[in-house]
Short mmCIF file of C-alpha atoms (C1' of nucleotides) in Angstrom, two decimals:
data_model
loop_
_atom_site.label_atom_id
_atom_site.label_comp_id
_atom_site.label_asym_id
_atom_site.label_seq_id
_atom_site.Cartn_x
_atom_site.Cartn_y
_atom_site.Cartn_z
CA UNK A 1 0.00 0.00 0.00
CA UNK A 2 1.23 3.46 -0.86
CA UNK A 3 1.08 6.51 1.32
CA UNK A 4 -0.60 9.74 0.24
CA UNK A 5 2.86 11.21 -0.20
CA UNK A 6 3.84 8.63 -2.73
CA UNK A 7 0.56 8.78 -4.58
CA UNK A 8 0.74 12.52 -5.08
CA UNK A 9 4.40 12.26 -6.00
CA UNK A 10 3.77 9.70 -8.67
CA UNK A 11 0.93 11.73 -10.11
CA UNK A 12 3.02 14.88 -10.53
CA UNK A 13 5.86 12.87 -11.91
CA UNK A 14 3.56 11.39 -14.54
CA UNK A 15 2.18 14.84 -15.36
CA UNK A 16 5.69 16.14 -15.91
CA UNK A 17 6.53 13.24 -18.21
CA UNK A 18 3.36 13.77 -20.22
CA UNK A 19 3.94 17.50 -20.54
CA UNK A 20 7.53 16.94 -21.56
CA UNK A 21 6.48 14.52 -24.26
CA UNK A 22 4.21 17.02 -25.95
CA UNK A 23 6.64 19.91 -25.51
CA UNK A 24 9.60 17.99 -26.93
CA UNK A 25 7.49 16.82 -29.84
CA UNK A 26 6.22 20.30 -30.59
CA UNK A 27 9.43 22.27 -30.24
CA UNK A 28 12.34 19.91 -30.03
CA UNK A 29 14.67 19.12 -27.18
CA UNK A 30 16.66 22.33 -27.19
CA UNK A 31 13.80 24.72 -27.82
CA UNK A 32 11.48 23.22 -25.24
CA UNK A 33 12.37 24.94 -21.99
CA UNK A 34 12.08 23.43 -18.55
CA UNK A 35 9.93 26.37 -17.51
CA UNK A 36 7.49 25.61 -20.30
CA UNK A 37 7.28 21.95 -19.38
CA UNK A 38 6.67 22.99 -15.78
CA UNK A 39 3.84 25.33 -16.77
CA UNK A 40 2.23 22.69 -18.97
CA UNK A 41 2.45 20.22 -16.13
CA UNK A 42 1.14 22.70 -13.59
CA UNK A 43 4.26 22.41 -11.53
CA UNK A 44 6.97 24.74 -10.30
CA UNK A 45 10.66 24.48 -10.96
CA UNK A 46 11.14 23.03 -7.54
CA UNK A 47 8.76 20.23 -8.33
CA UNK A 48 10.51 19.47 -11.55
CA UNK A 49 13.97 19.20 -10.07
CA UNK A 50 12.64 17.28 -7.14
CA UNK A 51 11.65 14.50 -9.54
CA UNK A 52 14.36 14.74 -12.19
CA UNK A 53 18.02 15.60 -11.74
CA UNK A 54 18.25 17.30 -15.12
CA UNK A 55 16.47 17.97 -18.38
CA UNK A 56 18.52 15.27 -20.07
CA UNK A 57 17.58 12.67 -17.48
CA UNK A 58 13.93 13.39 -18.15
CA UNK A 59 14.47 12.99 -21.86
CA UNK A 60 16.31 9.72 -21.38
CA UNK A 61 13.49 8.36 -19.23
CA UNK A 62 10.99 9.28 -21.90
CA UNK A 63 13.08 7.46 -24.48
CA UNK A 64 13.47 4.38 -22.33
CA UNK A 65 9.76 4.25 -21.65
CA UNK A 66 9.03 4.35 -25.35
CA UNK A 67 11.56 1.62 -26.11
CA UNK A 68 10.08 -0.53 -23.35
CA UNK A 69 6.61 -0.19 -24.88
CA UNK A 70 8.00 -1.13 -28.24
CA UNK A 71 9.76 -4.14 -26.81
CA UNK A 72 6.62 -5.33 -25.08
CA UNK A 73 4.56 -5.03 -28.23
CA UNK A 74 7.12 -6.87 -30.33
CA UNK A 75 7.53 -9.58 -27.72
CA UNK A 76 3.77 -10.14 -27.66
CA UNK A 77 3.70 -10.38 -31.42
CA UNK A 78 6.66 -12.73 -31.45
CA UNK A 79 4.84 -15.17 -29.22
CA UNK A 80 2.12 -15.69 -31.78
CA UNK A 81 2.29 -18.52 -34.27
CA UNK A 82 2.07 -18.50 -38.06
CA UNK A 83 4.24 -18.83 -41.12
CA UNK A 84 7.46 -16.85 -41.13
CA UNK A 85 6.40 -14.39 -43.84
CA UNK A 86 3.10 -13.72 -42.08
CA UNK A 87 4.86 -13.17 -38.79
CA UNK A 88 7.29 -10.85 -40.48
CA UNK A 89 4.45 -8.85 -41.95
CA UNK A 90 2.72 -8.62 -38.62
CA UNK A 91 5.81 -7.63 -36.67
CA UNK A 92 7.31 -5.20 -39.08
CA UNK A 93 3.93 -3.65 -39.62
CA UNK A 94 3.82 -2.83 -35.94
CA UNK A 95 6.72 -0.43 -36.02
CA UNK A 96 5.01 2.70 -37.24
CA UNK A 97 1.90 1.92 -35.27
CA UNK A 98 3.93 1.61 -32.13
CA UNK A 99 5.77 4.78 -32.84
CA UNK A 100 2.47 6.52 -33.34
CA UNK A 101 0.75 5.09 -30.30
CA UNK A 102 3.60 5.32 -27.86
CA UNK A 103 5.07 8.63 -28.77
CA UNK A 104 1.90 10.43 -29.68
CA UNK A 105 3.67 12.90 -31.86
CA UNK A 106 6.17 11.42 -34.23
CA UNK A 107 8.60 14.32 -34.31
CA UNK A 108 9.72 13.08 -30.95
CA UNK A 109 11.11 10.04 -32.72
CA UNK A 110 13.34 12.20 -34.85
CA UNK A 111 14.35 14.04 -31.74
CA UNK A 112 15.43 10.75 -30.20
CA UNK A 113 17.55 9.92 -33.21
CA UNK A 114 19.18 13.30 -33.32
CA UNK A 115 20.00 13.36 -29.65
CA UNK A 116 21.31 9.83 -29.99
CA UNK A 117 23.96 11.10 -32.39
CA UNK A 118 25.45 13.43 -29.82
CA UNK A 119 24.96 11.92 -26.41
CA UNK A 120 26.58 8.52 -25.90
CA UNK A 121 24.12 7.41 -23.23
CA UNK A 122 21.16 8.12 -25.49
CA UNK A 123 22.98 6.54 -28.41
CA UNK A 124 23.47 3.30 -26.55
CA UNK A 125 19.82 3.23 -25.54
CA UNK A 126 18.76 3.75 -29.15
CA UNK A 127 21.13 1.59 -31.14
CA UNK A 128 20.83 -1.49 -28.97
CA UNK A 129 17.11 -2.07 -29.66
CA UNK A 130 17.54 -1.41 -33.36
CA UNK A 131 20.22 -4.06 -33.51
CA UNK A 132 18.02 -6.41 -31.55
CA UNK A 133 15.15 -5.93 -33.97
CA UNK A 134 17.44 -6.48 -36.90
CA UNK A 135 18.65 -9.77 -35.43
CA UNK A 136 15.07 -10.76 -34.75
CA UNK A 137 14.06 -10.05 -38.33
CA UNK A 138 17.09 -11.90 -39.60
CA UNK A 139 16.11 -14.97 -37.62
CA UNK A 140 12.60 -14.79 -39.01
CA UNK A 141 13.89 -14.50 -42.54
CA UNK A 142 16.14 -17.50 -41.97
CA UNK A 143 13.16 -19.40 -40.61
CA UNK A 144 11.16 -18.50 -43.68
CA UNK A 145 13.98 -19.75 -45.83
CA UNK A 146 14.13 -23.13 -44.15
CA UNK A 147 10.35 -23.29 -44.53
CA UNK A 148 11.00 -22.80 -48.21
CA UNK A 149 8.83 -19.70 -48.38
CA UNK A 150 11.56 -17.13 -48.80
CA UNK A 151 14.26 -16.84 -51.44
CA UNK A 152 17.86 -17.58 -50.52
CA UNK A 153 19.09 -14.08 -49.88
CA UNK A 154 21.42 -12.95 -47.15
CA UNK A 155 19.20 -12.88 -44.08
CA UNK A 156 21.15 -10.03 -42.48
CA UNK A 157 20.71 -7.90 -45.53
CA UNK A 158 17.02 -8.65 -45.76
CA UNK A 159 16.60 -7.69 -42.12
CA UNK A 160 18.40 -4.46 -42.73
CA UNK A 161 16.11 -3.73 -45.64
CA UNK A 162 13.06 -4.34 -43.52
CA UNK A 163 14.27 -1.94 -40.86
CA UNK A 164 15.14 0.58 -43.53
CA UNK A 165 11.67 0.35 -44.94
CA UNK A 166 10.08 0.91 -41.58
CA UNK A 167 12.32 3.85 -40.76
CA UNK A 168 12.00 5.38 -44.21
CA UNK A 169 8.24 5.06 -44.27
CA UNK A 170 8.10 6.68 -40.87
CA UNK A 171 10.20 9.55 -42.07
CA UNK A 172 8.15 10.12 -45.19
CA UNK A 173 4.97 10.11 -43.19
CA UNK A 174 6.38 12.59 -40.73
CA UNK A 175 7.62 14.85 -43.47
CA UNK A 176 4.47 14.73 -45.56
CA UNK A 177 2.12 16.03 -42.95
CA UNK A 178 4.73 17.57 -40.74
CA UNK A 179 4.11 15.16 -37.94
CA UNK A 180 0.43 15.80 -37.42
CA UNK A 181 -0.84 12.27 -38.01
CA UNK A 182 1.75 9.78 -39.20
CA UNK A 183 1.85 6.01 -39.39
CA UNK A 184 -0.74 5.46 -42.08
CA UNK A 185 1.07 3.76 -44.98
CA UNK A 186 3.87 1.29 -44.37
CA UNK A 187 1.73 -1.86 -44.58
CA UNK A 188 1.51 -1.70 -48.34
CA UNK A 189 5.23 -1.07 -48.64
CA UNK A 190 6.11 -4.09 -46.60
CA UNK A 191 3.73 -6.25 -48.54
CA UNK A 192 5.48 -5.17 -51.69
CA UNK A 193 8.88 -6.05 -50.29
CA UNK A 194 7.83 -9.40 -48.90
CA UNK A 195 6.16 -10.38 -52.13
CA UNK A 196 9.53 -9.73 -53.71
CA UNK A 197 11.18 -11.94 -51.14
CA UNK A 198 8.88 -14.84 -51.81
CA UNK A 199 10.13 -17.77 -53.79
CA UNK A 200 9.55 -17.27 -57.48
CA UNK A 201 6.59 -18.96 -59.01
CA UNK A 202 4.77 -18.99 -55.69
CA UNK A 203 2.15 -16.39 -56.54
CA UNK B 1 36.56 40.72 -63.72
CA UNK B 2 36.03 40.89 -60.00
CA UNK B 3 37.50 43.47 -57.74
CA UNK B 4 39.64 42.60 -54.75
CA UNK B 5 36.70 43.53 -52.58
CA UNK B 6 34.51 40.94 -54.14
CA UNK B 7 37.17 38.26 -54.12
CA UNK B 8 37.87 38.67 -50.43
CA UNK B 9 34.17 38.85 -49.69
CA UNK B 10 33.44 35.61 -51.48
CA UNK B 11 36.30 33.89 -49.71
CA UNK B 12 35.11 34.81 -46.22
CA UNK B 13 31.57 33.96 -47.16
CA UNK B 14 32.69 30.52 -48.24
CA UNK B 15 34.71 30.11 -45.05
CA UNK B 16 31.65 30.93 -42.97
CA UNK B 17 29.54 28.42 -44.88
CA UNK B 18 32.15 25.73 -44.44
CA UNK B 19 32.55 26.40 -40.73
CA UNK B 20 28.79 26.41 -40.27
CA UNK B 21 28.52 23.06 -42.00
CA UNK B 22 30.90 21.36 -39.61
CA UNK B 23 29.50 23.12 -36.55
CA UNK B 24 25.90 22.26 -37.36
CA UNK B 25 26.86 18.68 -38.05
CA UNK B 26 28.81 18.37 -34.84
CA UNK B 27 26.44 20.08 -32.43
CA UNK B 28 23.12 20.61 -34.15
CA UNK B 29 21.43 23.79 -35.21
CA UNK B 30 20.46 25.08 -31.81
CA UNK B 31 23.59 24.13 -29.94
CA UNK B 32 25.96 25.53 -32.56
CA UNK B 33 26.35 29.21 -31.69
CA UNK B 34 27.02 32.00 -34.13
CA UNK B 35 30.04 32.97 -32.08
CA UNK B 36 31.46 29.49 -32.47
CA UNK B 37 30.91 29.48 -36.21
CA UNK B 38 32.61 32.86 -36.39
CA UNK B 39 35.63 31.61 -34.47
CA UNK B 40 35.91 28.49 -36.63
CA UNK B 41 35.72 30.66 -39.74
CA UNK B 42 38.23 33.16 -38.37
CA UNK B 43 35.73 35.96 -38.64
CA UNK B 44 34.10 38.44 -36.28
CA UNK B 45 30.43 38.86 -35.60
CA UNK B 46 30.39 41.86 -37.90
CA UNK B 47 31.68 39.79 -40.74
CA UNK B 48 29.08 37.15 -40.16
CA UNK B 49 26.13 39.51 -40.17
CA UNK B 50 27.55 41.40 -43.09
CA UNK B 51 27.15 38.28 -45.20
CA UNK B 52 24.05 36.68 -43.66
CA UNK B 53 20.97 38.38 -42.25
CA UNK B 54 20.44 35.67 -39.64
CA UNK B 55 21.52 32.27 -38.44
CA UNK B 56 18.47 30.72 -40.06
CA UNK B 57 19.23 32.28 -43.43
CA UNK B 58 22.68 30.72 -43.30
CA UNK B 59 21.19 27.34 -42.51
CA UNK B 60 18.71 27.64 -45.34
CA UNK B 61 21.46 28.48 -47.79
CA UNK B 62 23.42 25.45 -46.68
CA UNK B 63 20.35 23.30 -47.23
CA UNK B 64 19.64 24.76 -50.65
CA UNK B 65 23.22 24.25 -51.71
CA UNK B 66 23.06 20.61 -50.76
CA UNK B 67 19.76 20.11 -52.56
CA UNK B 68 21.18 21.76 -55.64
CA UNK B 69 24.13 19.36 -55.65
CA UNK B 70 21.77 16.47 -55.30
CA UNK B 71 19.63 17.72 -58.14
CA UNK B 72 22.61 18.13 -60.40
CA UNK B 73 23.85 14.64 -59.69
CA UNK B 74 20.47 13.09 -60.29
CA UNK B 75 19.93 15.07 -63.46
CA UNK B 76 23.26 13.89 -64.81
CA UNK B 77 22.37 10.30 -64.01
CA UNK B 78 18.94 10.71 -65.56
CA UNK B 79 20.46 11.72 -68.86
CA UNK B 80 22.23 8.40 -69.23
CA UNK B 81 20.64 5.54 -71.15
CA UNK B 82 19.96 1.97 -70.11
CA UNK B 83 17.12 -0.29 -69.09
CA UNK B 84 14.70 1.05 -66.53
CA UNK B 85 15.78 -1.27 -63.70
CA UNK B 86 19.42 -0.49 -64.29
CA UNK B 87 18.73 3.22 -64.31
CA UNK B 88 16.76 2.87 -61.12
CA UNK B 89 19.62 1.06 -59.49
CA UNK B 90 22.09 3.69 -60.59
CA UNK B 91 19.96 6.64 -59.53
CA UNK B 92 18.70 5.35 -56.24
CA UNK B 93 22.16 4.15 -55.40
CA UNK B 94 23.38 7.71 -55.66
CA UNK B 95 21.34 9.00 -52.76
CA UNK B 96 23.56 8.01 -49.87
CA UNK B 97 26.67 8.78 -51.82
CA UNK B 98 25.40 12.25 -52.54
CA UNK B 99 24.42 12.80 -48.97
CA UNK B 100 27.88 11.73 -47.92
CA UNK B 101 29.77 13.75 -50.48
CA UNK B 102 27.74 16.91 -50.30
CA UNK B 103 27.12 17.17 -46.60
CA UNK B 104 30.37 15.74 -45.37
CA UNK B 105 28.91 14.83 -42.05
CA UNK B 106 25.61 13.04 -42.25
CA UNK B 107 24.16 14.30 -39.00
CA UNK B 108 23.54 17.50 -40.87
CA UNK B 109 21.00 15.62 -42.92
CA UNK B 110 19.03 14.72 -39.83
CA UNK B 111 19.31 18.31 -38.76
CA UNK B 112 17.72 19.35 -42.04
CA UNK B 113 14.82 16.99 -41.52
CA UNK B 114 14.23 18.09 -37.96
CA UNK B 115 14.33 21.77 -38.78
CA UNK B 116 12.01 21.10 -41.69
CA UNK B 117 9.39 19.90 -39.25
CA UNK B 118 9.23 23.22 -37.48
CA UNK B 119 10.08 25.96 -39.96
CA UNK B 120 7.72 26.19 -42.96
CA UNK B 121 10.31 27.71 -45.25
CA UNK B 122 12.75 24.88 -44.58
CA UNK B 123 9.94 22.37 -44.84
CA UNK B 124 9.00 23.56 -48.31
CA UNK B 125 12.60 23.41 -49.43
CA UNK B 126 12.92 19.85 -48.16
CA UNK B 127 9.62 18.24 -49.09
CA UNK B 128 9.54 19.54 -52.64
CA UNK B 129 12.65 17.67 -53.79
CA UNK B 130 11.57 14.49 -52.04
CA UNK B 131 8.28 14.59 -53.91
CA UNK B 132 10.12 15.28 -57.12
CA UNK B 133 12.35 12.28 -56.63
CA UNK B 134 9.37 10.11 -55.84
CA UNK B 135 7.66 11.17 -59.04
CA UNK B 136 10.85 10.52 -60.94
CA UNK B 137 11.16 7.03 -59.51
CA UNK B 138 7.51 6.36 -60.21
CA UNK B 139 8.01 7.27 -63.85
CA UNK B 140 11.01 4.99 -64.05
CA UNK B 141 9.06 2.13 -62.53
CA UNK B 142 6.24 2.71 -65.00
CA UNK B 143 8.77 2.71 -67.80
CA UNK B 144 10.17 -0.56 -66.55
CA UNK B 145 6.70 -2.00 -66.50
CA UNK B 146 5.98 -1.08 -70.10
CA UNK B 147 9.34 -2.59 -70.98
CA UNK B 148 8.03 -5.72 -69.34
CA UNK B 149 10.91 -5.89 -66.87
CA UNK B 150 9.01 -4.93 -63.73
CA UNK B 151 6.00 -6.53 -62.13
CA UNK B 152 2.65 -4.77 -62.29
CA UNK B 153 2.65 -3.09 -58.93
CA UNK B 154 1.45 0.38 -58.15
CA UNK B 155 4.25 2.60 -59.42
CA UNK B 156 3.61 5.26 -56.77
CA UNK B 157 3.93 2.71 -54.01
CA UNK B 158 7.09 1.27 -55.47
CA UNK B 159 8.59 4.74 -55.69
CA UNK B 160 7.71 5.37 -52.07
CA UNK B 161 9.39 2.13 -51.11
CA UNK B 162 12.54 3.09 -52.96
CA UNK B 163 12.72 6.42 -51.19
CA UNK B 164 12.03 4.71 -47.88
CA UNK B 165 14.87 2.33 -48.50
CA UNK B 166 17.27 5.12 -49.27
CA UNK B 167 16.24 7.14 -46.23
CA UNK B 168 16.21 4.14 -43.93
CA UNK B 169 19.61 2.93 -45.05
CA UNK B 170 20.96 6.40 -44.52
CA UNK B 171 19.58 6.47 -41.01
CA UNK B 172 20.95 3.08 -40.11
CA UNK B 173 24.37 4.02 -41.40
CA UNK B 174 24.32 7.25 -39.45
CA UNK B 175 23.24 5.51 -36.29
CA UNK B 176 25.67 2.65 -36.57
CA UNK B 177 28.82 4.69 -36.59
CA UNK B 178 27.32 7.85 -35.19
CA UNK B 179 27.83 9.78 -38.39
CA UNK B 180 31.54 9.31 -38.77
CA UNK B 181 31.57 7.60 -42.13
CA UNK B 182 28.21 6.66 -43.57
CA UNK B 183 26.99 5.71 -47.02
CA UNK B 184 28.59 2.31 -47.33
CA UNK B 185 25.75 -0.18 -47.69
CA UNK B 186 22.56 0.74 -49.53
CA UNK B 187 23.57 -0.71 -52.89
CA UNK B 188 22.94 -4.26 -51.75
CA UNK B 189 19.62 -3.32 -50.23
CA UNK B 190 18.37 -1.78 -53.43
CA UNK B 191 19.51 -4.72 -55.45
CA UNK B 192 17.48 -6.93 -53.17
CA UNK B 193 14.38 -4.82 -53.60
CA UNK B 194 14.69 -4.52 -57.35
CA UNK B 195 15.22 -8.22 -57.74
CA UNK B 196 11.92 -8.58 -55.94
CA UNK B 197 10.33 -6.16 -58.32
CA UNK B 198 11.48 -8.07 -61.38
CA UNK B 199 9.00 -10.15 -63.25
CA UNK B 200 8.90 -13.65 -61.87
CA UNK B 201 10.81 -16.29 -63.70
CA UNK B 202 13.23 -13.75 -65.12
CA UNK B 203 16.29 -14.71 -63.08
"C1'" DG C 1 8.54 18.17 14.57
"C1'" DA C 2 10.58 15.87 10.91
"C1'" DA C 3 10.50 14.25 6.38
"C1'" DT C 4 8.20 14.76 1.97
"C1'" DA C 5 6.76 17.37 -1.88
"C1'" DC C 6 6.62 21.05 -3.67
"C1'" DA C 7 6.54 26.92 -5.11
"C1'" DG C 8 8.88 30.55 -7.14
"C1'" DA C 9 12.39 34.14 -6.92
"C1'" DC C 10 17.05 34.20 -8.26
"C1'" DT C 11 21.75 33.45 -10.57
"C1'" DG C 12 25.34 33.02 -13.74
"C1'" DA C 13 26.10 31.83 -18.22
"C1'" DC C 14 25.10 32.12 -22.89
"C1'" DC C 15 23.10 33.50 -27.30
"C1'" DG C 16 21.33 35.98 -31.41
"C1'" DG C 17 21.61 40.22 -33.09
"C1'" DT C 18 23.09 45.37 -33.07
"C1'" DC C 19 26.18 49.16 -33.21
"C1'" DT C 20 30.14 51.76 -33.40
"C1'" DG C 21 34.54 51.98 -34.95
"C1'" DT C 22 38.54 50.41 -37.93
"C1'" DT C 23 40.97 48.54 -41.77
"C1'" DT C 24 41.18 47.66 -46.60
"C1'" DT C 25 40.31 48.64 -51.25
"C1'" DC C 26 38.64 51.56 -55.11
"C1'" DG C 27 38.21 55.24 -58.15
"C1'" DA C 28 38.62 60.07 -59.27
"C1'" DG C 29 40.99 64.24 -59.52
"C1'" DA C 30 45.32 67.07 -59.32
"C1'" DT D 1 51.68 58.86 -60.04
"C1'" DC D 2 50.21 60.32 -55.74
"C1'" DT D 3 46.46 61.72 -52.76
"C1'" DC D 4 42.21 61.32 -50.55
"C1'" DG D 5 37.48 60.69 -49.65
"C1'" DA D 6 34.13 57.16 -49.89
"C1'" DA D 7 32.43 52.74 -50.02
"C1'" DA D 8 33.16 47.91 -48.85
"C1'" DA D 9 34.40 44.52 -45.56
"C1'" DC D 10 34.99 43.62 -41.61
"C1'" DA D 11 36.24 43.54 -35.75
"C1'" DG D 12 34.50 43.16 -31.35
"C1'" DA D 13 32.25 45.37 -27.38
"C1'" DC D 14 27.67 45.42 -26.06
"C1'" DC D 15 22.50 44.57 -25.12
"C1'" DG D 16 18.09 42.49 -24.10
"C1'" DG D 17 16.43 38.24 -23.38
"C1'" DT D 18 16.40 33.37 -22.21
"C1'" DC D 19 17.55 29.17 -20.05
"C1'" DA D 20 19.09 25.26 -16.94
"C1'" DG D 21 19.71 24.76 -12.55
"C1'" DT D 22 19.84 26.52 -7.41
"C1'" DC D 23 18.14 28.10 -3.14
"C1'" DT D 24 15.18 29.42 0.28
"C1'" DG D 25 10.84 29.09 2.06
"C1'" DT D 26 6.23 26.72 2.72
"C1'" DA D 27 2.41 23.52 2.89
"C1'" DT D 28 1.18 18.80 3.65
"C1'" DT D 29 1.56 14.42 5.54
"C1'" DC D 30 3.40 11.10 8.93
#
DNA sequence: GAATACAGACTGACCGGTCTGTTTTCGAGA
DNA sequence: TCTCGAAAACAGACCGGTCAGTCTGTATTC
């Protein structure tokens, strides 16, 4: 059981995180000021720095939370059965949806990437999952190959292509409507690619 | 003939642009200060604001210059002959190379995208070329289809996939080595995709 | 009354842009 | 050819504003 202290504390902490998410998405990491986040969260500076040691720490926690959601969703999908190509379709198709659902505003995703380039701690947190997904996709491709459903291409390369497609589609969506909606297409693109990966004469 | 005034002016202007390119790439648009760019260029604040009305204007000029280089390279490639799939390979394969050669440091490319999300003028300058390239690829795909070399898929979708692949590969390269080298892979990925786009039973 | 969970004024640093002054170059006239 | 004023091409001190983070004080809960 939690005390009233802890309950209130958790609530403000969550409000700060939520406010930060929208502020970062709207204005970017640098331009979004701590004061603005505080105002949006209905909290004073004291409250902010009581819960987070720095602006960067807050950002990193936001990123980690997002990655955790993504992991959970992919893990759930991975548990399901089905042929390798179908599972690939289902899993890869999740990426933009997850980005959309978890982040809310997609520009935040770009912000993650950009910050990852400059801050080693953020970079590690970002690159590790991407590599994990790539390995996962590679295993699925290999599985599809031993099932005889997928052409004999380099599995690593195919995995890289899948990730590229997901990332690229995300980017094009973001750019087209400047991050207002996002995550609409992608399914068709992947279908196209996977059809190409199928063994010839199958369709 | 140009006077000594003009010669010196152009030289400093070029130095400022070059310094800005490296600074923006290293630290990002917001974090890179005008003072720092000035120091790197060996120029005072006065010199800077004599040549550029604002920091944003400088950034925009950098972006436009890069886009112009890209356009030129693509136009040159477009003039060459060959079968549609081959031309697609050649053109699409240029993208990362161009990004690498023109920008020097790839993080700048991400910076462009991010700034495009928030500043309408930069957005217009960024999205227009991307749409142009997509149309160009779509036409090439359609051409390949009437040549009988490419499957009957929606040309628009295929073009989008190609752009996605280029963008996604770029991103993965940038993330993998944190923007130090970049632009190594990509060719293999495209080959994989185009093989998938070929008419079945061809290879 | 002590620890928790804040509020909000405050600080030092920094940043984009301005302004005044200085050096360099140019062109015209003597 | 030499001079000199004017325009071009800067240098760098300076300014208003902002921002991340601190500090002191206060209300609430235990």
